[in-house]
XYZ file of C-alpha atoms in Angstrom:
633
model
C 116.689 43.383 -140.272
C 119.080 43.632 -137.308
C 121.139 40.592 -136.353
C 119.242 40.093 -133.094
C 115.915 40.279 -134.891
C 117.084 37.703 -137.415
C 118.085 35.339 -134.613
C 114.684 35.769 -132.969
C 112.973 35.086 -136.274
C 115.151 31.998 -136.824
C 114.386 30.507 -133.415
C 110.708 31.389 -133.704
C 110.514 29.500 -137.006
C 112.363 26.523 -135.500
C 110.152 26.324 -132.407
C 106.913 26.753 -134.354
C 107.936 24.151 -136.952
C 108.906 21.661 -134.250
C 105.660 22.239 -132.357
C 103.649 21.787 -135.577
C 105.474 18.551 -136.418
C 104.940 17.128 -132.930
C 101.243 18.048 -133.023
C 100.708 16.551 -136.457
C 102.568 13.301 -135.719
C 100.541 12.801 -132.542
C 97.929 11.367 -134.931
C 100.190 8.396 -135.570
C 99.236 5.580 -133.219
C 101.460 2.684 -132.225
C 100.958 -0.409 -134.356
C 101.513 -3.030 -131.679
C 102.299 -6.544 -132.895
C 102.051 -8.853 -129.942
C 103.508 -11.930 -131.642
C 106.597 -10.154 -133.092
C 109.128 -11.779 -130.754
C 111.947 -11.064 -133.229
C 111.046 -7.380 -133.614
C 108.678 -5.195 -131.595
C 108.295 -7.508 -128.613
C 112.010 -8.287 -128.593
C 112.809 -4.600 -128.094
C 110.255 -4.043 -125.344
C 111.256 -7.215 -123.499
C 114.964 -6.265 -123.596
C 114.128 -2.736 -122.425
C 112.089 -4.137 -119.542
C 114.990 -6.417 -118.571
C 117.355 -3.403 -118.593
C 115.052 -1.478 -116.260
C 114.948 -4.490 -113.944
C 118.743 -4.561 -113.773
C 119.029 -7.819 -115.736
C 120.854 -6.353 -118.765
C 119.206 -8.105 -121.764
C 117.565 -10.897 -119.759
C 118.311 -14.607 -119.596
C 120.501 -16.173 -122.269
C 118.722 -17.846 -125.181
C 118.870 -17.915 -128.971
C 117.001 -14.584 -128.946
C 118.959 -12.610 -126.359
C 121.772 -11.204 -128.531
C 120.186 -11.173 -131.983
C 120.217 -7.362 -132.201
C 122.221 -4.485 -130.820
C 121.258 -3.040 -127.415
C 121.158 0.669 -128.376
C 117.446 0.769 -129.180
C 116.382 -1.210 -126.063
C 118.530 1.210 -124.034
C 116.693 4.112 -125.650
C 113.286 2.547 -124.923
C 114.311 1.926 -121.314
C 115.527 5.533 -120.983
C 112.252 6.902 -122.372
C 110.218 4.570 -120.143
C 112.152 5.747 -117.090
C 111.206 9.343 -117.952
C 107.552 8.284 -118.354
C 107.379 9.863 -121.823
C 105.358 8.310 -124.672
C 107.779 6.437 -126.917
C 106.439 7.692 -130.255
C 106.487 11.292 -129.024
C 110.027 10.848 -127.681
C 111.240 9.565 -131.054
C 109.736 12.510 -132.911
C 111.274 14.852 -130.332
C 114.667 13.180 -130.685
C 114.518 13.621 -134.453
C 113.691 17.327 -134.024
C 116.673 17.667 -131.664
C 118.880 15.902 -134.222
C 117.736 18.351 -136.925
C 118.587 21.238 -134.609
C 121.985 19.691 -133.850
C 122.757 19.562 -137.577
C 121.870 23.244 -137.966
C 124.005 24.264 -134.985
C 126.901 22.114 -136.183
C 126.807 23.732 -139.635
C 126.442 27.288 -138.291
C 130.034 28.285 -139.246
C 129.242 27.409 -142.873
C 125.573 28.471 -142.891
C 125.940 32.020 -141.629
C 122.486 33.043 -142.810
C 119.787 32.555 -140.174
C 117.301 32.012 -142.997
C 119.472 29.216 -144.430
C 119.698 27.480 -141.043
C 115.935 27.744 -140.491
C 115.310 26.382 -143.987
C 117.646 23.449 -143.367
C 115.891 22.688 -140.075
C 112.414 22.739 -141.614
C 113.406 20.651 -144.648
C 115.032 18.017 -142.420
C 112.271 18.159 -139.814
C 109.435 17.377 -142.222
C 111.290 14.463 -143.824
C 108.267 12.370 -144.872
C 109.857 9.084 -143.865
C 109.856 10.162 -140.200
C 106.056 10.006 -140.125
C 105.579 7.217 -142.666
C 103.992 3.853 -141.883
C 105.997 1.459 -139.702
C 108.842 3.966 -139.144
C 106.560 6.222 -137.109
C 104.205 3.536 -135.784
C 106.224 0.431 -134.853
C 108.512 -0.323 -131.918
C 111.472 -0.976 -134.205
C 114.882 0.582 -134.778
C 113.742 2.397 -137.906
C 111.969 5.035 -135.795
C 115.233 5.737 -133.945
C 117.841 5.296 -136.685
C 117.280 8.483 -138.773
C 117.733 10.710 -135.707
C 120.870 8.827 -134.685
C 122.235 9.127 -138.226
C 121.743 12.902 -138.192
C 123.408 13.137 -134.766
C 126.461 11.326 -136.162
C 126.581 13.781 -139.071
C 126.123 16.748 -136.716
C 129.020 15.630 -134.506
C 131.260 15.030 -137.529
C 130.362 18.353 -139.174
C 130.841 20.318 -135.945
C 134.290 18.820 -135.385
C 135.298 19.581 -138.970
C 134.036 23.173 -138.986
C 135.026 24.267 -135.454
C 138.265 25.824 -134.347
C 140.886 23.632 -132.749
C 139.865 24.424 -129.153
C 136.347 23.079 -129.769
C 137.256 20.054 -131.823
C 137.979 17.726 -128.927
C 134.555 18.324 -127.380
C 132.876 17.503 -130.642
C 135.246 14.571 -131.131
C 133.955 13.145 -127.834
C 130.360 13.560 -128.999
C 131.309 12.017 -132.332
C 132.704 8.905 -130.628
C 129.569 8.558 -128.480
C 127.120 8.904 -131.375
C 129.089 6.535 -133.619
C 129.153 3.928 -130.834
C 125.385 4.053 -130.388
C 124.966 4.090 -134.167
C 127.086 0.916 -134.419
C 125.098 -0.690 -131.595
C 121.745 -0.021 -133.277
C 121.997 -1.970 -136.532
C 124.482 -4.574 -137.671
C 125.295 -3.018 -141.080
C 126.654 0.292 -139.744
C 129.631 0.130 -142.103
C 127.670 2.234 -144.618
C 128.465 5.396 -142.634
C 132.238 4.882 -143.098
C 132.482 7.012 -146.301
C 131.195 10.035 -144.365
C 133.655 9.413 -141.548
C 136.554 8.854 -143.956
C 135.970 12.105 -145.827
C 135.572 13.959 -142.522
C 138.986 12.672 -141.458
C 140.429 13.971 -144.728
C 138.768 17.340 -144.103
C 140.412 17.438 -140.677
C 143.772 16.763 -142.349
C 144.312 13.651 -140.203
C 144.277 15.463 -136.837
C 145.622 12.764 -134.471
C 144.111 14.261 -131.298
C 140.631 14.289 -132.834
C 141.016 10.726 -134.043
C 142.298 9.502 -130.694
C 139.467 11.164 -128.733
C 136.781 9.870 -131.113
C 138.251 6.360 -131.071
C 138.584 6.406 -127.282
C 134.942 7.359 -126.693
C 133.766 4.815 -129.253
C 135.909 2.068 -127.719
C 134.752 2.892 -124.197
C 131.048 2.537 -125.022
C 131.262 -0.293 -127.531
C 133.793 -2.114 -125.371
C 131.564 -1.798 -122.310
C 128.729 -3.548 -124.167
C 131.032 -6.296 -125.444
C 132.505 -6.791 -121.964
C 129.035 -6.797 -120.377
C 127.810 -9.459 -122.805
C 130.944 -11.487 -122.221
C 130.709 -11.410 -118.441
C 126.967 -12.121 -118.325
C 126.504 -14.487 -121.262
C 129.989 -15.634 -122.231
C 129.653 -13.955 -125.647
C 132.258 -11.226 -126.190
C 130.369 -9.578 -129.044
C 127.785 -6.820 -129.214
C 125.549 -9.028 -131.389
C 125.728 -12.811 -131.639
C 125.439 -12.689 -135.425
C 129.004 -11.319 -135.396
C 130.318 -14.224 -133.303
C 132.895 -16.147 -135.344
C 131.646 -19.640 -134.524
C 128.129 -18.829 -135.704
C 129.423 -17.067 -138.831
C 131.623 -20.060 -139.726
C 128.722 -22.480 -139.307
C 126.264 -20.321 -141.235
C 128.822 -19.578 -143.952
C 129.609 -23.290 -144.284
C 125.930 -24.057 -144.905
C 125.377 -21.272 -147.436
C 128.527 -22.207 -149.372
C 127.291 -25.717 -150.126
C 126.421 -25.664 -153.820
C 122.721 -25.901 -154.576
C 121.305 -28.301 -157.161
C 119.885 -26.259 -158.875
C 120.847 -22.766 -157.630
C 117.952 -20.768 -156.186
C 118.014 -17.040 -155.516
C 116.996 -15.854 -152.041
C 116.966 -19.432 -150.686
C 120.264 -19.794 -148.781
C 119.965 -23.492 -147.805
C 117.113 -25.286 -149.619
C 115.800 -28.695 -148.574
C 117.838 -30.660 -151.129
C 121.004 -29.005 -149.815
C 120.061 -29.694 -146.210
C 119.508 -33.382 -147.016
C 123.034 -33.676 -148.430
C 124.514 -31.922 -145.391
C 122.581 -34.164 -142.968
C 124.270 -37.158 -144.606
C 127.822 -35.924 -143.940
C 127.427 -33.862 -140.738
C 126.204 -35.566 -137.557
C 125.988 -32.125 -135.929
C 123.631 -30.805 -138.585
C 121.675 -34.075 -138.584
C 120.691 -33.256 -134.978
C 118.589 -30.422 -136.387
C 116.760 -32.562 -138.932
C 113.687 -33.276 -136.740
C 113.201 -29.535 -136.334
C 114.103 -28.068 -139.727
C 112.115 -30.786 -141.508
C 109.354 -30.788 -138.897
C 106.836 -28.242 -137.661
C 109.510 -25.634 -136.941
C 110.723 -25.674 -140.527
C 107.167 -25.699 -141.859
C 106.315 -22.610 -139.811
C 109.356 -20.697 -141.081
C 108.669 -21.756 -144.656
C 105.111 -20.456 -144.268
C 106.446 -17.174 -142.837
C 108.648 -16.687 -145.896
C 105.814 -17.133 -148.411
C 105.395 -16.263 -151.220
C 109.132 -15.736 -151.669
C 110.128 -19.153 -150.374
C 107.770 -21.200 -152.510
C 107.664 -23.889 -149.827
C 111.298 -23.349 -148.812
C 112.708 -21.324 -145.916
C 113.568 -17.953 -147.468
C 116.709 -15.869 -147.064
C 115.477 -13.537 -144.331
C 114.107 -16.445 -142.318
C 116.625 -19.279 -142.524
C 119.031 -17.685 -140.046
C 116.203 -17.513 -137.496
C 115.053 -21.059 -138.252
C 118.638 -22.326 -137.947
C 119.178 -20.697 -134.536
C 115.794 -21.828 -133.253
C 116.552 -25.402 -134.325
C 119.851 -25.260 -132.405
C 117.897 -24.015 -129.394
C 115.360 -26.833 -129.745
C 118.268 -29.271 -129.781
C 119.110 -27.995 -126.278
C 122.389 -26.186 -126.866
C 121.368 -22.714 -125.731
C 120.148 -24.167 -122.437
C 123.727 -25.338 -121.795
C 125.223 -21.888 -122.255
C 127.321 -19.966 -124.772
C 130.313 -22.331 -124.593
C 128.161 -25.294 -125.677
C 126.635 -23.197 -128.467
C 130.089 -22.202 -129.773
C 131.300 -25.782 -129.623
C 128.282 -26.928 -131.631
C 128.722 -24.286 -134.333
C 132.464 -25.020 -134.569
C 131.788 -28.759 -134.845
C 129.231 -28.184 -137.599
C 131.658 -26.013 -139.576
C 134.478 -28.579 -139.157
C 132.290 -31.459 -140.338
C 131.154 -29.603 -143.465
C 134.722 -28.554 -144.264
C 135.998 -32.116 -143.774
C 133.271 -33.453 -146.095
C 134.170 -30.811 -148.688
C 137.892 -31.669 -148.593
C 137.117 -35.389 -148.800
C 134.942 -34.847 -151.863
C 131.796 -36.077 -150.092
C 130.039 -32.705 -150.360
C 129.915 -30.325 -153.298
C 130.733 -27.027 -151.621
C 132.825 -23.898 -152.007
C 135.489 -22.965 -149.439
C 133.453 -21.376 -146.651
C 133.713 -17.809 -145.417
C 132.656 -16.634 -141.972
C 129.942 -14.375 -143.362
C 126.197 -13.872 -143.465
C 126.437 -13.026 -147.176
C 125.792 -16.086 -149.351
C 127.939 -16.589 -152.467
C 126.625 -14.681 -155.457
C 124.934 -16.841 -158.066
C 125.586 -16.389 -161.805
C 124.191 -13.048 -162.955
C 123.686 -11.669 -159.458
C 126.637 -9.249 -159.611
C 125.027 -7.489 -162.547
C 121.641 -7.646 -160.832
C 123.090 -6.034 -157.699
C 124.517 -3.146 -159.733
C 121.260 -2.681 -161.647
C 119.234 -2.740 -158.425
C 121.655 -0.292 -156.791
C 121.456 2.201 -159.674
C 117.686 1.915 -159.982
C 117.036 2.330 -156.271
C 119.576 5.113 -155.876
C 117.751 7.140 -158.530
C 114.425 6.489 -156.789
C 115.622 7.501 -153.317
C 114.938 11.269 -153.744
C 111.317 10.526 -154.686
C 110.431 8.937 -151.292
C 108.678 6.152 -153.183
C 108.065 4.075 -150.035
C 106.282 6.908 -148.196
C 102.739 6.125 -146.996
C 100.395 7.404 -144.312
C 97.719 4.798 -143.710
C 96.209 3.912 -140.322
C 97.366 0.370 -139.627
C 95.814 -2.006 -137.077
C 97.493 -3.609 -134.098
C 97.739 -7.384 -133.924
C 97.771 -9.714 -130.953
C 95.928 -10.610 -127.792
C 94.314 -7.970 -125.623
C 96.891 -8.495 -122.857
C 99.747 -8.091 -125.345
C 98.321 -4.841 -126.697
C 97.666 -3.599 -123.190
C 101.266 -4.364 -122.275
C 102.523 -2.348 -125.269
C 100.298 0.576 -124.292
C 101.425 0.579 -120.659
C 105.130 0.171 -121.338
C 105.432 2.633 -124.225
C 102.817 5.076 -122.876
C 101.659 5.507 -126.462
C 98.223 5.393 -128.028
C 97.738 1.930 -129.477
C 96.151 1.511 -132.872
C 93.008 -0.626 -132.532
C 92.832 -4.035 -134.083
C 91.320 -4.172 -137.540
C 88.138 -5.563 -136.076
C 86.888 -5.836 -132.509
C 84.814 -8.863 -131.593
C 81.449 -8.098 -130.019
C 80.197 -11.668 -129.550
C 80.800 -15.122 -131.024
C 79.026 -18.469 -131.426
C 81.020 -21.599 -132.279
C 79.785 -25.121 -133.016
C 82.138 -28.033 -133.699
C 83.966 -30.963 -132.161
C 87.382 -31.612 -130.607
C 89.259 -34.630 -129.231
C 92.808 -35.527 -128.324
C 94.432 -38.772 -129.404
C 95.099 -39.514 -125.726
C 91.596 -38.903 -124.446
C 88.706 -36.443 -124.013
C 89.392 -32.716 -123.785
C 87.899 -30.210 -121.364
C 86.995 -26.784 -122.780
C 86.986 -23.467 -120.934
C 86.759 -19.892 -122.202
C 89.261 -17.480 -120.676
C 90.644 -14.023 -121.271
C 94.261 -13.683 -122.323
C 95.212 -12.923 -118.702
C 93.776 -16.284 -117.580
C 90.603 -14.971 -115.969
C 87.221 -16.463 -116.969
C 85.066 -14.590 -119.494
C 81.838 -13.501 -117.744
C 78.776 -14.922 -119.438
C 80.675 -17.373 -121.645
C 78.883 -20.710 -121.978
C 80.266 -24.072 -123.122
C 77.727 -26.834 -123.840
C 79.060 -30.338 -124.545
C 76.927 -32.425 -126.903
C 76.833 -36.098 -127.926
C 78.572 -36.961 -131.215
C 77.637 -40.520 -132.260
C 78.386 -39.721 -135.907
C 81.979 -38.768 -135.053
C 82.370 -41.918 -132.934
C 81.225 -44.144 -135.823
C 83.434 -42.273 -138.285
C 86.561 -42.711 -136.159
C 85.670 -46.326 -135.417
C 85.609 -47.105 -139.124
C 88.583 -44.994 -140.157
C 90.823 -45.243 -137.067
C 89.782 -47.250 -134.006
C 87.116 -47.654 -131.330
C 87.594 -44.343 -129.454
C 84.956 -43.818 -126.676
C 85.898 -40.120 -126.020
C 84.492 -39.365 -129.486
C 80.962 -40.183 -128.240
C 80.741 -36.795 -126.478
C 83.136 -34.534 -128.406
C 80.833 -31.880 -129.843
C 80.516 -28.407 -128.350
C 78.316 -25.325 -128.620
C 80.113 -22.215 -127.351
C 78.689 -18.735 -126.872
C 80.978 -15.837 -125.894
C 79.419 -12.422 -125.179
C 82.610 -10.360 -125.691
C 85.997 -10.243 -127.363
C 89.477 -11.007 -125.961
C 88.602 -14.673 -125.461
C 90.554 -17.886 -125.876
C 89.409 -21.456 -126.296
C 91.429 -23.329 -123.651
C 91.844 -27.087 -124.159
C 92.897 -29.306 -121.244
C 93.610 -33.033 -120.994
C 93.122 -34.573 -117.552
C 93.744 -31.247 -115.854
C 96.814 -30.370 -117.970
C 96.461 -27.407 -120.312
C 97.120 -28.437 -123.899
C 96.516 -25.314 -125.973
C 95.075 -21.792 -125.927
C 93.414 -20.836 -129.215
C 92.327 -17.192 -129.741
C 88.708 -16.756 -130.808
C 88.836 -14.433 -133.809
C 86.957 -13.817 -137.036
C 89.557 -15.913 -138.853
C 89.484 -19.733 -139.143
C 90.451 -21.354 -135.839
C 93.013 -24.140 -136.015
C 94.955 -26.185 -133.501
C 98.733 -26.525 -133.793
C 98.983 -29.295 -131.225
C 99.858 -32.557 -133.043
C 97.559 -34.578 -130.783
C 94.463 -32.422 -131.181
C 91.773 -33.164 -133.784
C 89.331 -30.273 -134.137
C 86.725 -29.028 -136.557
C 84.652 -25.835 -136.422
C 81.412 -26.562 -138.246
C 79.793 -23.188 -137.565
C 81.368 -19.863 -136.587
C 79.300 -16.719 -136.109
C 81.568 -13.856 -135.032
C 80.111 -10.357 -134.792
C 82.703 -7.601 -135.156
C 82.940 -3.806 -135.263
C 85.344 -1.718 -137.354
C 87.437 0.960 -135.566
C 86.666 4.545 -136.538
C 89.227 7.303 -137.009
C 88.515 10.535 -135.141
C 87.984 13.744 -137.104
C 91.069 15.466 -135.653
C 93.352 12.503 -136.354
C 91.945 12.187 -139.867
C 92.726 15.879 -140.504
C 96.276 15.577 -139.190
C 96.925 12.463 -141.266
C 95.673 14.270 -144.375
C 98.092 17.118 -143.671
C 100.992 14.694 -143.171
C 100.081 12.871 -146.340
C 99.997 16.187 -148.214
C 103.429 17.153 -146.909
C 104.789 13.816 -148.056
C 103.310 14.240 -151.523
C 104.925 17.688 -151.818
C 108.326 16.180 -151.014
C 107.740 13.369 -153.490
C 106.864 15.840 -156.225
C 109.272 18.694 -155.457
C 112.453 17.220 -154.025
C 113.776 15.283 -157.069
C 113.901 18.353 -159.373
C 115.129 20.595 -156.554
C 117.908 18.120 -155.766
C 118.862 18.017 -159.443
C 118.916 21.829 -159.642
C 120.949 22.066 -156.429
C 123.476 19.572 -157.787
C 123.715 21.581 -161.025
C 124.263 24.857 -159.170
C 126.901 23.254 -156.995
C 128.657 21.603 -159.968
C 128.999 24.997 -161.604
C 130.947 26.156 -158.535
C 132.951 23.090 -157.650
C 136.323 24.573 -158.738
C 135.839 27.437 -156.270
C 134.047 25.351 -153.648
C 135.076 25.382 -150.031
C 137.146 22.230 -149.572
C 135.674 21.342 -146.190
C 132.062 21.699 -147.311
C 132.823 19.812 -150.497
C 134.125 16.856 -148.481
C 131.132 16.925 -146.125
C 128.664 16.948 -149.025
C 130.600 14.197 -150.792
C 130.558 12.192 -147.551
C 126.774 12.509 -147.283
C 126.240 11.382 -150.869
C 128.773 8.552 -150.566
C 127.103 7.299 -147.384
C 123.695 7.267 -149.109
C 125.202 5.364 -152.052
C 126.850 2.868 -149.669
C 123.582 2.337 -147.799
C 121.702 1.628 -151.018
C 124.470 -0.745 -152.169
C 124.203 -2.809 -148.975
C 120.430 -2.947 -149.375
C 120.813 -3.962 -153.029
C 123.050 -6.875 -151.994
C 120.497 -8.031 -149.429
C 117.609 -7.528 -151.845
C 119.162 -9.677 -154.560
C 120.565 -12.430 -152.337
C 118.197 -12.691 -149.371
C 114.817 -10.931 -149.368
C 112.936 -7.878 -150.582
C 114.407 -5.095 -148.500
C 113.585 -1.838 -150.270
C 110.935 -0.666 -147.880
C 110.665 2.672 -146.144
C 112.115 1.480 -142.861
C 115.402 0.197 -144.227
C 115.971 3.292 -146.366
C 114.915 5.845 -143.751
C 118.421 7.056 -142.754
C 119.339 7.570 -146.430
C 116.559 10.123 -146.897
C 117.674 12.232 -143.939
C 121.244 12.496 -145.249
C 120.084 13.122 -148.809
C 117.893 16.005 -147.667
C 120.860 17.514 -145.821
C 123.075 17.130 -148.891
C 120.444 18.768 -151.123
C 120.078 21.830 -148.884
C 123.859 22.219 -148.535
C 124.443 21.969 -152.292
C 121.700 24.526 -152.932
C 123.146 26.877 -150.323
C 126.703 26.582 -151.585
C 125.583 27.003 -155.193
C 123.436 30.066 -154.464
C 126.061 31.716 -152.253
C 128.652 31.358 -155.001
C 126.444 33.253 -157.444
C 126.044 36.306 -155.215
């Protein structure tokens, strides 16, 4: 076959594969979670603020909890009026193509480049649950990881005249990579071995560092000027790290894994730290109860490792410090750290010397457990064990789901059940007086046809009179409510002031207002189950089949590729050897970081967190196979 014909065949295969992937993944609908203010909603709200020219919005304990790269990406996609899920699949396809183009000097065979593209493109984790269906960084991170590798590989393999251009791209991609997730250090082994492959070219290093510093520095400066926080993410701010590290380094009695600051430890810190005692009403009140419930079953009634940092910051916000600005927040965290350190030095608190770190001190036996977890999970990575293709429902109010659909321009997965009509019978009072009841939609408009009938309740009045006090509002506290449609809320008001809005769902309805007493004696809620279309069902079956093929075939193929490459390593091309070693070292570093988090904080080995590892491992497998096969010809 002539060279031109081979190029045409290569590009035809690439275009057809990309088109097939985009068509198949169109079956994946967006799993909107309206209440996820720390995840999905956080990203969309920051992106909306960016489009409105407000950077990341007003300053609060939530504003700088994550890097701005993904909100910037969402804002960019929204400005182009492209569906977000489609844009992320397209970006990943472009990243796969970038890797192939970057490696062209080493992969001279058009068939090898096409094979690499297809293997990377159909990475099962890119269309797996959550990664392909949520508005979270995990749908963006694998593509960004491949772009970093492409820029590094291109700079290493290109002639000197081209290296500076690729060095610029390398600095840009690394900056956005670092601004996406907080644990970006795992990519350093790849970068270090690339520098060795370049034989420490100072011009390349300077250009890469300059582009990185320009972008990263602009974000840090922007945060500093707008919020008074000269960090890309507030979790890296020294005052917060000192305060958090001081709390986690107080010795627990007894030690508990994955519980950074249990209740017994908090009680001892309250006694010696007036600053921390300010948070007691919140951490030991409803706020703490809610976070402990969120961390079940891991927490066992305590606030678990993945949740305490959020509970801690929210408690500081409830104490009023974030309303006063970043300077007041820093002063509070510094004061807390000083008080704990002073109590430790005075012998009033059993604690280790604190470190400004989010990593809690390892408990006895955890070092060995980290190594065992790392080895076990590293061996399981090639098998894509977390892969799954299952239609998942959206969660939240109708207005929240509608907002997701409009802003992301993506098809929203339906809720697990849609309410057709409902009939509720019960009673409700407030300790300060009688409550008015209205039925409204989530946008505040009345529900047509909804009917609220108030009924006498002499039995409730007598019960409260005997058990509590003579309370006349209890004489007429019963209700009979009929709602002819879904997306409805039970709105409680006291003397014209709205008290609470309770969604009417097929789950038990409860009030979280401390003054409300409510009981639902009868709840008849008629629902319908969403149905999956025939075309979407077919495409999901195909995606699931592709994933199963990878799960079955890739582990032995990777082992064979490694064996072929090992047989050639003495005659291996030094540059390619360093690139492959960098890919494998980066995967190992990623899994090690996850193993540390898994053992000390919370269960983290899920598809989303491992998604960038799979992309690099696939690239390493194809390159080892290519190098091993070429050497045998």
